[in-house]
Amino acid sequence: MSKSLQAIRGMNDILPEQTPLWRYFEGTVARLLDNYGYKQIRMPIVEFTELFKRSIGEVTDIVEKEMYTFEDRNGDSLTLRPEGTAACVRAVLEHGLTGGGQPQKLWYIGPMFRHERPQKGRYRQFHQIGLEVFNLDGPDIDAELIVLTWRLWGMLGIRDAVKLELNSLGTSESRGRYREALVEFLSGHLDKLDEDSQRRLKTNPLRVLDTKNAETQAVLVDAPKMADYLDDESRIHFEGLKARLDAAGIPYVINPKLVRGLDYYSKTVFEWVTDKLGAQGTVCAGGRYDGLVEQMGGKPTTGVGFAMGIERLILLLETLEQVPEEISRQVDVYFCVFGEAAELAALALSEKLRDQLPNLRLQVNAGAGSFKSQFKKADKSGALYALILGDDELAQQVVSFKPLRGQGEQQSIAFDALAAHLATCIVQG
Ligand code: ATP
Ligand code: MG
């Protein structure tokens, strides 16, 4: 195929054989979030570039080098959203959803865009499900966010493969004091810091903590610890969260180096990580961002949220072979028809069946074909049963009902009795 007709590097088609797993995953999450009282919000995929600069922060990886930014025909600078929080906060403010201190528990799903180096688990268009909670400032809601993801891992059968890492960045005051101490310490070891860290020391010093460079890591061993700089408010909040996770029986490890890439976090930050996917091990990440709404021009409004990467979780389900078998079977009954008269009767009959059994997954053969070829298609469809209608059956106003997966004998069933019969053999979802 000529180059111009290929998809963009790092942007994937999700093919028909993969969509059942995506729909299973998305459906499971949507049901869970309904049950916990979260409401879905849908934001545009494109926003003014300024939104992301102001919320994510000018000196983050995303804003510095990962955004898909372009000028539209009016000369406005627009950006394909790299994440969902900024747009969600923008929408909440624009529509007054948190006016008067009203709490909101929201979720969204959709594609995000970052110009990163594509590799397994890292793409340029990828998909997230995100949650954002506003105007609830206690550790109880931080705990709920973690508890519900823990339940989700259980529903998906991947609990044993993920680990919760937790840290507190403190309030902006305590983080400010810590930042000063860290900068002072690191400035004394400038020659041992990698280039990236030297740069970050000036722009975003906390990010030095998650350097991958061994020499810099060695320096950090003696660096001041965030935990020693937490003020009472932050400490009580963090203890409150830990007590709730303990009560819920959710294991976690404290990772003092967990700082997260984005500027806007405060107090709680967390990541769910797995060692089953290689380098791209974080499947879900988030934290509290109490200052963000105000920073974006709103009244002081606390916030906490997270986003999970759907591609990575799908990869994990596949790696752990936690793909339920039944999700790929999309047909219950395959209707084989022979001859024009039978085809007309089959059309009327199948529409009547769909009226009577609204959840029936019935595929009517299209394109005619021999007995052999229609049966091959019936088998390939994954259907449990075939219906057969030819001139002989039509004359007697019956169809032949044939189990395809070895559950009983073939039998003739009168047109009128067919719906009742199917209802007894097909579990309606
Ligand atoms: P990473 O450290 O892997 O780059 P991040 O900190 O940039 O992740 P967030 O912005 O917190 O990621 O996004 C939340 C989740 O979205 C991540 O934990 C991950 O599962 C997923 N994610 C982020 N970037 C990508 C990407 N380029 N491709 C696929 N999934 C991604
Ligand atoms: Mg990233």
Short mmCIF file of C-alpha atoms and ligand atoms in Angstrom, two decimals:
data_model
loop_
_atom_site.label_atom_id
_atom_site.label_comp_id
_atom_site.label_asym_id
_atom_site.label_seq_id
_atom_site.Cartn_x
_atom_site.Cartn_y
_atom_site.Cartn_z
CA MET A 1 0.00 0.00 0.00
CA SER A 2 1.31 3.48 -0.74
CA LYS A 3 2.66 5.32 2.27
CA SER A 4 0.00 8.01 2.21
CA LEU A 5 -2.65 5.39 2.93
CA GLN A 6 -1.18 4.15 6.17
CA ALA A 7 -2.34 5.11 9.63
CA ILE A 8 -0.16 7.56 11.52
CA ARG A 9 2.65 5.95 13.52
CA GLY A 10 1.53 5.25 17.06
CA MET A 11 -2.17 5.55 16.20
CA ASN A 12 -3.87 2.20 16.05
CA ASP A 13 -6.91 0.71 14.43
CA ILE A 14 -8.85 -1.42 16.85
CA LEU A 15 -9.87 -4.31 14.65
CA PRO A 16 -13.12 -6.31 14.78
CA GLU A 17 -11.45 -9.23 16.54
CA GLN A 18 -10.26 -6.86 19.30
CA THR A 19 -13.41 -4.84 19.84
CA PRO A 20 -15.23 -7.48 21.92
CA LEU A 21 -12.48 -7.23 24.54
CA TRP A 22 -12.61 -3.42 24.46
CA ARG A 23 -16.37 -3.45 24.86
CA TYR A 24 -16.18 -5.96 27.68
CA PHE A 25 -13.60 -3.79 29.45
CA GLU A 26 -15.46 -0.52 28.87
CA GLY A 27 -18.80 -2.07 29.83
CA THR A 28 -17.38 -3.48 33.05
CA VAL A 29 -15.94 -0.10 34.06
CA ALA A 30 -19.11 1.80 33.10
CA ARG A 31 -21.30 -0.50 35.23
CA LEU A 32 -18.94 -0.24 38.16
CA LEU A 33 -18.88 3.57 38.01
CA ASP A 34 -22.68 3.72 37.74
CA ASN A 35 -22.85 1.60 40.87
CA TYR A 36 -20.56 3.96 42.77
CA GLY A 37 -22.59 7.00 41.73
CA TYR A 38 -20.22 8.59 39.19
CA LYS A 39 -21.73 10.50 36.27
CA GLN A 40 -20.26 10.50 32.79
CA ILE A 41 -19.16 13.73 31.11
CA ARG A 42 -18.05 14.04 27.48
CA MET A 43 -15.68 16.79 26.45
CA PRO A 44 -14.38 17.81 23.00
CA ILE A 45 -11.15 16.23 21.79
CA VAL A 46 -9.69 19.60 20.76
CA GLU A 47 -9.23 22.56 23.10
CA PHE A 48 -7.37 25.87 23.06
CA THR A 49 -3.66 25.20 23.60
CA GLU A 50 -3.66 27.73 26.43
CA LEU A 51 -5.86 25.41 28.52
CA PHE A 52 -3.20 22.71 28.69
CA LYS A 53 -0.35 25.15 29.24
CA ARG A 54 -2.15 26.69 32.18
CA SER A 55 -3.31 23.48 33.82
CA ILE A 56 -0.68 20.83 33.11
CA GLY A 57 2.20 23.28 33.46
CA GLU A 58 4.67 24.78 31.00
CA VAL A 59 7.64 22.73 32.18
CA THR A 60 6.14 19.26 32.02
CA ASP A 61 7.04 16.63 29.41
CA ILE A 62 3.56 16.85 27.96
CA VAL A 63 3.54 20.58 27.31
CA GLU A 64 7.23 20.82 26.44
CA LYS A 65 7.35 18.11 23.82
CA GLU A 66 4.33 15.84 23.52
CA MET A 67 1.38 17.94 22.38
CA TYR A 68 -0.24 17.86 18.95
CA THR A 69 -0.67 21.58 18.48
CA PHE A 70 -1.81 23.32 15.32
CA GLU A 71 -3.31 26.54 14.11
CA ASP A 72 -6.86 26.39 12.83
CA ARG A 73 -8.28 28.48 10.01
CA ASN A 74 -8.99 31.37 12.38
CA GLY A 75 -5.39 31.48 13.53
CA ASP A 76 -6.24 30.08 16.97
CA SER A 77 -3.74 27.69 18.52
CA LEU A 78 -5.53 24.41 19.22
CA THR A 79 -4.29 21.14 20.73
CA LEU A 80 -5.52 17.55 20.61
CA ARG A 81 -6.10 16.78 24.26
CA PRO A 82 -3.16 14.94 25.86
CA GLU A 83 -5.21 14.11 28.98
CA GLY A 84 -8.69 14.66 30.35
CA THR A 85 -8.42 16.59 33.61
CA ALA A 86 -7.83 20.01 32.06
CA ALA A 87 -10.86 19.82 29.77
CA CYS A 88 -12.99 18.37 32.55
CA VAL A 89 -12.13 21.26 34.87
CA ARG A 90 -12.76 23.71 32.04
CA ALA A 91 -16.20 22.18 31.40
CA VAL A 92 -17.05 22.13 35.10
CA LEU A 93 -16.21 25.82 35.40
CA GLU A 94 -17.87 26.82 32.16
CA HIS A 95 -21.15 25.18 33.20
CA GLY A 96 -21.00 26.01 36.88
CA LEU A 97 -21.16 22.34 37.92
CA THR A 98 -19.37 23.00 41.20
CA GLY A 99 -21.10 26.28 41.99
CA GLY A 100 -21.84 26.86 45.67
CA GLY A 101 -19.39 24.17 46.69
CA GLN A 102 -21.50 21.39 45.21
CA PRO A 103 -19.70 18.03 45.05
CA GLN A 104 -19.35 16.32 41.67
CA LYS A 105 -18.21 12.78 40.92
CA LEU A 106 -17.49 12.60 37.19
CA TRP A 107 -15.92 10.19 34.72
CA TYR A 108 -14.98 10.27 31.07
CA ILE A 109 -13.63 7.95 28.43
CA GLY A 110 -11.90 8.64 25.15
CA PRO A 111 -8.79 9.05 23.07
CA MET A 112 -5.81 11.16 24.18
CA PHE A 113 -2.89 12.29 22.02
CA ARG A 114 0.78 12.59 22.89
CA HIS A 115 3.73 12.71 20.55
CA GLU A 116 5.84 10.10 22.33
CA ARG A 117 8.09 7.34 21.01
CA PRO A 118 5.67 4.53 20.14
CA GLN A 119 6.39 1.13 21.70
CA LYS A 120 4.44 -1.62 23.43
CA GLY A 121 2.00 0.07 25.80
CA ARG A 122 2.94 3.57 24.61
CA TYR A 123 1.14 5.11 21.67
CA ARG A 124 0.46 8.51 20.17
CA GLN A 125 -3.27 8.04 20.24
CA PHE A 126 -4.28 6.06 23.29
CA HIS A 127 -7.40 5.79 25.40
CA GLN A 128 -8.12 6.62 28.99
CA ILE A 129 -10.95 6.28 31.41
CA GLY A 130 -10.66 9.05 33.96
CA LEU A 131 -12.46 10.04 37.14
CA GLU A 132 -12.53 13.51 38.67
CA VAL A 133 -14.15 14.42 41.98
CA PHE A 134 -14.71 18.02 43.04
CA ASN A 135 -15.52 19.64 46.38
CA LEU A 136 -14.82 16.59 48.51
CA ASP A 137 -11.62 17.25 50.38
CA GLY A 138 -11.28 14.36 52.82
CA PRO A 139 -9.24 11.18 52.57
CA ASP A 140 -12.51 9.20 52.39
CA ILE A 141 -12.96 10.07 48.73
CA ASP A 142 -9.27 9.43 47.93
CA ALA A 143 -9.87 6.00 49.47
CA GLU A 144 -13.06 5.45 47.46
CA LEU A 145 -11.19 6.08 44.20
CA ILE A 146 -8.64 3.45 45.16
CA VAL A 147 -11.22 1.03 46.54
CA LEU A 148 -13.23 1.07 43.35
CA THR A 149 -10.19 0.42 41.18
CA TRP A 150 -9.29 -2.47 43.47
CA ARG A 151 -12.80 -3.85 42.91
CA LEU A 152 -12.34 -3.40 39.17
CA TRP A 153 -9.08 -5.37 39.20
CA GLY A 154 -10.98 -8.09 41.02
CA MET A 155 -13.80 -8.11 38.45
CA LEU A 156 -11.25 -8.31 35.64
CA GLY A 157 -9.18 -11.03 37.33
CA ILE A 158 -5.94 -9.02 37.46
CA ARG A 159 -5.68 -8.19 41.16
CA ASP A 160 -2.61 -10.33 41.74
CA ALA A 161 -0.72 -8.60 38.95
CA VAL A 162 -1.02 -4.98 40.11
CA LYS A 163 0.52 -3.16 43.03
CA LEU A 164 -0.52 0.14 44.56
CA GLU A 165 2.17 2.77 45.13
CA LEU A 166 1.28 5.73 47.28
CA ASN A 167 2.83 9.02 48.31
CA SER A 168 1.84 12.42 49.62
CA LEU A 169 3.17 15.60 48.05
CA GLY A 170 1.66 17.71 50.81
CA THR A 171 -0.15 21.01 50.53
CA SER A 172 1.39 23.59 48.25
CA GLU A 173 2.92 25.27 51.34
CA SER A 174 4.67 22.15 52.58
CA ARG A 175 5.65 21.21 49.06
CA GLY A 176 7.15 24.68 48.62
CA ARG A 177 9.29 24.25 51.73
CA TYR A 178 10.37 20.80 50.59
CA ARG A 179 11.20 22.08 47.12
CA GLU A 180 13.51 24.70 48.64
CA ALA A 181 15.32 22.12 50.74
CA LEU A 182 15.65 19.75 47.80
CA VAL A 183 17.03 22.45 45.51
CA GLU A 184 19.53 23.50 48.14
CA PHE A 185 20.69 19.91 48.62
CA LEU A 186 20.91 19.07 44.93
CA SER A 187 22.69 22.31 44.12
CA GLY A 188 25.55 21.02 46.24
CA HIS A 189 25.83 17.94 43.98
CA LEU A 190 25.30 19.58 40.62
CA ASP A 191 28.23 17.79 38.95
CA LYS A 192 26.73 14.37 39.72
CA LEU A 193 23.30 15.10 38.26
CA ASP A 194 22.37 13.98 34.76
CA GLU A 195 21.63 16.66 32.21
CA ASP A 196 17.87 16.30 32.44
CA SER A 197 17.96 16.60 36.20
CA GLN A 198 20.16 19.69 36.06
CA ARG A 199 17.58 21.29 33.84
CA ARG A 200 14.69 20.13 36.00
CA LEU A 201 16.39 21.46 39.09
CA LYS A 202 15.65 24.92 37.69
CA THR A 203 12.22 24.25 36.19
CA ASN A 204 10.51 21.43 38.09
CA PRO A 205 12.84 20.15 40.83
CA LEU A 206 10.50 17.50 42.25
CA ARG A 207 10.74 15.67 38.94
CA VAL A 208 14.42 14.98 39.66
CA LEU A 209 13.14 12.41 42.16
CA ASP A 210 11.89 10.11 39.41
CA THR A 211 15.07 10.18 37.33
CA LYS A 212 16.16 6.88 35.81
CA ASN A 213 19.84 7.87 35.96
CA ALA A 214 21.81 5.70 38.40
CA GLU A 215 24.31 8.35 39.45
CA THR A 216 21.57 10.86 40.18
CA GLN A 217 19.66 8.17 42.05
CA ALA A 218 22.72 7.58 44.22
CA VAL A 219 22.80 11.29 45.10
CA LEU A 220 19.13 11.16 46.02
CA VAL A 221 19.67 8.55 48.72
CA ASP A 222 20.77 11.30 51.11
CA ALA A 223 18.39 13.96 49.84
CA PRO A 224 15.78 15.46 52.18
CA LYS A 225 12.61 13.37 52.40
CA MET A 226 9.22 14.75 51.51
CA ALA A 227 7.63 12.96 54.46
CA ASP A 228 9.68 15.12 56.86
CA TYR A 229 8.23 18.27 55.35
CA LEU A 230 4.54 17.41 55.44
CA ASP A 231 2.53 19.87 57.51
CA ASP A 232 -0.11 18.61 59.96
CA GLU A 233 -2.94 18.97 57.47
CA SER A 234 -1.14 16.85 54.85
CA ARG A 235 0.03 14.29 57.39
CA ILE A 236 -3.45 13.81 58.89
CA HIS A 237 -4.91 13.46 55.41
CA PHE A 238 -2.33 10.87 54.41
CA GLU A 239 -2.76 8.90 57.66
CA GLY A 240 -6.52 9.00 57.09
CA LEU A 241 -6.12 7.52 53.65
CA LYS A 242 -3.80 4.77 54.84
CA ALA A 243 -6.18 3.87 57.68
CA ARG A 244 -9.03 3.49 55.19
CA LEU A 245 -6.99 1.34 52.81
CA ASP A 246 -5.99 -0.83 55.77
CA ALA A 247 -9.64 -1.14 56.79
CA ALA A 248 -10.58 -2.15 53.25
CA GLY A 249 -7.74 -4.68 53.17
CA ILE A 250 -6.00 -3.09 50.21
CA PRO A 251 -2.23 -3.62 50.16
CA TYR A 252 0.02 -0.69 49.19
CA VAL A 253 3.61 0.44 49.33
CA ILE A 254 4.75 3.95 50.11
CA ASN A 255 7.00 5.22 47.35
CA PRO A 256 8.61 8.50 48.49
CA LYS A 257 9.89 9.10 44.96
CA LEU A 258 6.44 9.02 43.39
CA VAL A 259 5.88 12.60 42.22
CA ARG A 260 3.85 12.19 38.97
CA GLY A 261 4.60 14.06 35.80
CA LEU A 262 2.03 16.82 36.01
CA ASP A 263 2.39 20.03 37.93
CA TYR A 264 -1.01 20.17 39.50
CA TYR A 265 -0.91 17.44 42.13
CA SER A 266 -0.98 17.99 45.90
CA LYS A 267 -1.33 15.68 48.90
CA THR A 268 -2.25 12.18 47.67
CA VAL A 269 -0.61 10.72 44.57
CA PHE A 270 -0.84 7.07 43.56
CA GLU A 271 -0.08 4.64 40.78
CA TRP A 272 -1.19 1.09 40.08
CA VAL A 273 1.80 -0.67 38.51
CA THR A 274 2.39 -4.10 37.07
CA ASP A 275 5.61 -5.94 36.29
CA LYS A 276 3.89 -7.94 33.52
CA LEU A 277 4.13 -5.34 30.74
CA GLY A 278 7.81 -4.40 30.70
CA ALA A 279 8.73 -0.74 30.87
CA GLN A 280 5.18 0.57 30.43
CA GLY A 281 4.06 -0.73 33.82
CA THR A 282 1.74 2.00 35.11
CA VAL A 283 -1.86 1.09 34.26
CA CYS A 284 -3.63 3.70 36.37
CA ALA A 285 -2.42 6.88 38.01
CA GLY A 286 -3.75 9.92 39.74
CA GLY A 287 -3.92 12.08 42.77
CA ARG A 288 -5.30 15.12 44.48
CA TYR A 289 -5.13 18.55 42.85
CA ASP A 290 -6.66 20.97 45.33
CA GLY A 291 -5.15 24.08 43.72
CA LEU A 292 -5.95 23.41 40.08
CA VAL A 293 -9.46 24.81 39.77
CA GLU A 294 -8.43 28.11 41.32
CA GLN A 295 -5.31 28.19 39.16
CA MET A 296 -7.64 27.88 36.16
CA GLY A 297 -9.72 30.83 37.22
CA GLY A 298 -12.39 29.19 39.38
CA LYS A 299 -13.30 29.63 43.03
CA PRO A 300 -11.20 27.49 45.42
CA THR A 301 -12.46 23.96 44.71
CA THR A 302 -10.72 20.78 45.77
CA GLY A 303 -10.22 17.99 43.27
CA VAL A 304 -8.97 14.44 43.13
CA GLY A 305 -8.90 11.99 40.26
CA PHE A 306 -7.08 9.41 38.22
CA ALA A 307 -6.86 8.01 34.72
CA MET A 308 -6.31 4.47 33.57
CA GLY A 309 -4.74 3.54 30.26
CA ILE A 310 -7.09 1.24 28.39
CA GLU A 311 -4.48 -0.18 25.99
CA ARG A 312 -2.23 -1.23 28.87
CA LEU A 313 -5.10 -2.85 30.76
CA ILE A 314 -6.20 -4.70 27.61
CA LEU A 315 -2.61 -5.89 27.15
CA LEU A 316 -2.58 -7.04 30.74
CA LEU A 317 -5.84 -8.98 30.33
CA GLU A 318 -4.37 -10.70 27.28
CA THR A 319 -1.02 -11.37 28.93
CA LEU A 320 -2.68 -12.92 31.96
CA GLU A 321 -5.20 -14.76 29.75
CA GLN A 322 -8.07 -13.13 31.58
CA VAL A 323 -10.22 -12.72 28.49
CA PRO A 324 -13.60 -14.32 29.18
CA GLU A 325 -14.36 -16.83 26.44
CA GLU A 326 -17.99 -15.83 25.94
CA ILE A 327 -17.24 -12.21 24.98
CA SER A 328 -16.13 -13.09 21.48
CA ARG A 329 -19.28 -15.09 20.67
CA GLN A 330 -21.61 -12.54 19.16
CA VAL A 331 -24.14 -14.80 17.48
CA ASP A 332 -26.65 -17.12 19.17
CA VAL A 333 -28.51 -18.36 16.12
CA TYR A 334 -27.54 -18.53 12.45
CA PHE A 335 -30.43 -18.73 9.99
CA CYS A 336 -29.68 -20.76 6.81
CA VAL A 337 -32.14 -20.16 3.98
CA PHE A 338 -32.47 -21.96 0.67
CA GLY A 339 -34.46 -20.59 -2.24
CA GLU A 340 -36.27 -17.34 -2.84
CA ALA A 341 -39.60 -18.26 -1.25
CA ALA A 342 -37.83 -19.47 1.88
CA GLU A 343 -35.77 -16.32 2.00
CA LEU A 344 -38.89 -14.13 2.03
CA ALA A 345 -40.47 -16.25 4.75
CA ALA A 346 -37.24 -16.24 6.75
CA LEU A 347 -37.08 -12.46 6.67
CA ALA A 348 -40.61 -12.13 8.04
CA LEU A 349 -40.00 -14.85 10.61
CA SER A 350 -36.70 -13.47 11.85
CA GLU A 351 -38.12 -9.97 12.29
CA LYS A 352 -40.96 -11.49 14.32
CA LEU A 353 -38.40 -13.34 16.44
CA ARG A 354 -36.54 -10.09 17.07
CA ASP A 355 -39.83 -8.50 18.21
CA GLN A 356 -40.49 -11.35 20.60
CA LEU A 357 -36.91 -11.82 21.86
CA PRO A 358 -35.32 -8.36 21.81
CA ASN A 359 -31.94 -9.63 22.99
CA LEU A 360 -31.73 -12.48 20.50
CA ARG A 361 -28.48 -12.39 18.57
CA LEU A 362 -29.67 -13.71 15.25
CA GLN A 363 -27.68 -13.65 12.04
CA VAL A 364 -29.60 -14.33 8.86
CA ASN A 365 -27.53 -15.73 6.03
CA ALA A 366 -26.95 -13.18 3.30
CA GLY A 367 -25.73 -13.91 -0.20
CA ALA A 368 -27.53 -17.26 -0.62
CA GLY A 369 -25.11 -20.18 -1.11
CA SER A 370 -25.13 -23.97 -1.03
CA PHE A 371 -26.00 -26.05 2.01
CA LYS A 372 -22.32 -26.64 2.64
CA SER A 373 -21.27 -23.02 2.37
CA GLN A 374 -24.09 -21.74 4.62
CA PHE A 375 -23.24 -24.32 7.26
CA LYS A 376 -19.61 -23.33 7.13
CA LYS A 377 -20.63 -19.73 7.76
CA ALA A 378 -22.97 -20.79 10.56
CA ASP A 379 -20.17 -22.68 12.25
CA LYS A 380 -17.66 -19.86 11.79
CA SER A 381 -20.09 -17.33 13.25
CA GLY A 382 -19.79 -19.08 16.60
CA ALA A 383 -23.57 -19.56 16.79
CA LEU A 384 -24.89 -22.21 19.15
CA TYR A 385 -27.79 -23.13 16.88
CA ALA A 386 -28.64 -23.09 13.18
CA LEU A 387 -32.12 -22.64 11.80
CA ILE A 388 -32.76 -24.15 8.40
CA LEU A 389 -35.55 -23.11 6.06
CA GLY A 390 -35.93 -24.55 2.55
CA ASP A 391 -38.89 -25.42 0.33
CA ASP A 392 -39.75 -28.61 2.28
CA GLU A 393 -39.83 -26.85 5.64
CA LEU A 394 -41.75 -23.94 4.16
CA ALA A 395 -44.45 -26.24 2.86
CA GLN A 396 -44.99 -27.53 6.40
CA GLN A 397 -44.53 -24.11 8.09
CA VAL A 398 -41.66 -25.41 10.19
CA VAL A 399 -37.94 -24.72 10.51
CA SER A 400 -35.26 -27.28 11.26
CA PHE A 401 -33.51 -26.41 14.49
CA LYS A 402 -29.98 -27.78 14.66
CA PRO A 403 -27.65 -27.53 17.67
CA LEU A 404 -24.16 -26.77 16.38
CA ARG A 405 -22.14 -27.44 19.51
CA GLY A 406 -23.40 -30.88 20.38
CA GLN A 407 -26.36 -30.01 22.62
CA GLY A 408 -29.07 -32.43 21.42
CA GLU A 409 -30.64 -33.61 18.18
CA GLN A 410 -31.96 -31.74 15.18
CA GLN A 411 -35.73 -31.20 15.31
CA SER A 412 -38.56 -29.57 13.43
CA ILE A 413 -40.29 -26.65 15.10
CA ALA A 414 -43.43 -24.89 13.91
CA PHE A 415 -43.04 -21.21 13.01
CA ASP A 416 -45.40 -20.26 15.84
CA ALA A 417 -43.49 -22.21 18.46
CA LEU A 418 -40.02 -21.02 17.51
CA ALA A 419 -39.72 -17.99 19.78
CA ALA A 420 -40.79 -19.98 22.83
CA HIS A 421 -38.33 -22.72 21.97
CA LEU A 422 -35.40 -20.33 21.48
CA ALA A 423 -36.25 -18.61 24.74
CA THR A 424 -35.66 -21.89 26.59
CA CYS A 425 -32.27 -22.59 25.05
CA ILE A 426 -30.63 -19.19 24.92
CA VAL A 427 -29.55 -17.36 28.02
CA GLN A 428 -30.63 -13.81 27.44
CA GLY A 429 -27.95 -11.28 28.39
P1 ATP B 1 3.98 7.25 31.76
O1 ATP B 1 4.81 7.47 32.97
O2 ATP B 1 3.80 5.82 31.41
O3 ATP B 1 4.39 8.10 30.60
P2 ATP B 1 2.09 9.26 32.52
O4 ATP B 1 2.46 9.59 33.90
O5 ATP B 1 2.53 10.15 31.41
O6 ATP B 1 2.51 7.75 32.15
P3 ATP B 1 -0.70 9.87 32.92
O7 ATP B 1 -0.65 11.17 32.24
O8 ATP B 1 -0.80 9.83 34.39
O9 ATP B 1 0.53 8.99 32.42
O10 ATP B 1 -1.85 8.99 32.29
C1 ATP B 1 -2.52 7.97 33.03
C2 ATP B 1 -2.37 6.62 32.36
O11 ATP B 1 -2.60 6.70 30.97
C3 ATP B 1 -1.00 6.02 32.47
O12 ATP B 1 -0.82 5.40 33.72
C4 ATP B 1 -1.01 5.01 31.35
O13 ATP B 1 -1.69 3.83 31.75
C5 ATP B 1 -1.81 5.72 30.30
N1 ATP B 1 -0.91 6.35 29.32
C6 ATP B 1 -0.24 7.52 29.44
N2 ATP B 1 0.44 7.79 28.32
C7 ATP B 1 0.19 6.76 27.47
C8 ATP B 1 0.61 6.45 26.13
N3 ATP B 1 1.39 7.27 25.42
N4 ATP B 1 0.17 5.30 25.56
C9 ATP B 1 -0.65 4.46 26.23
N5 ATP B 1 -1.07 4.70 27.49
C10 ATP B 1 -0.66 5.83 28.11
MG MG B 2 4.12 10.06 30.04
#
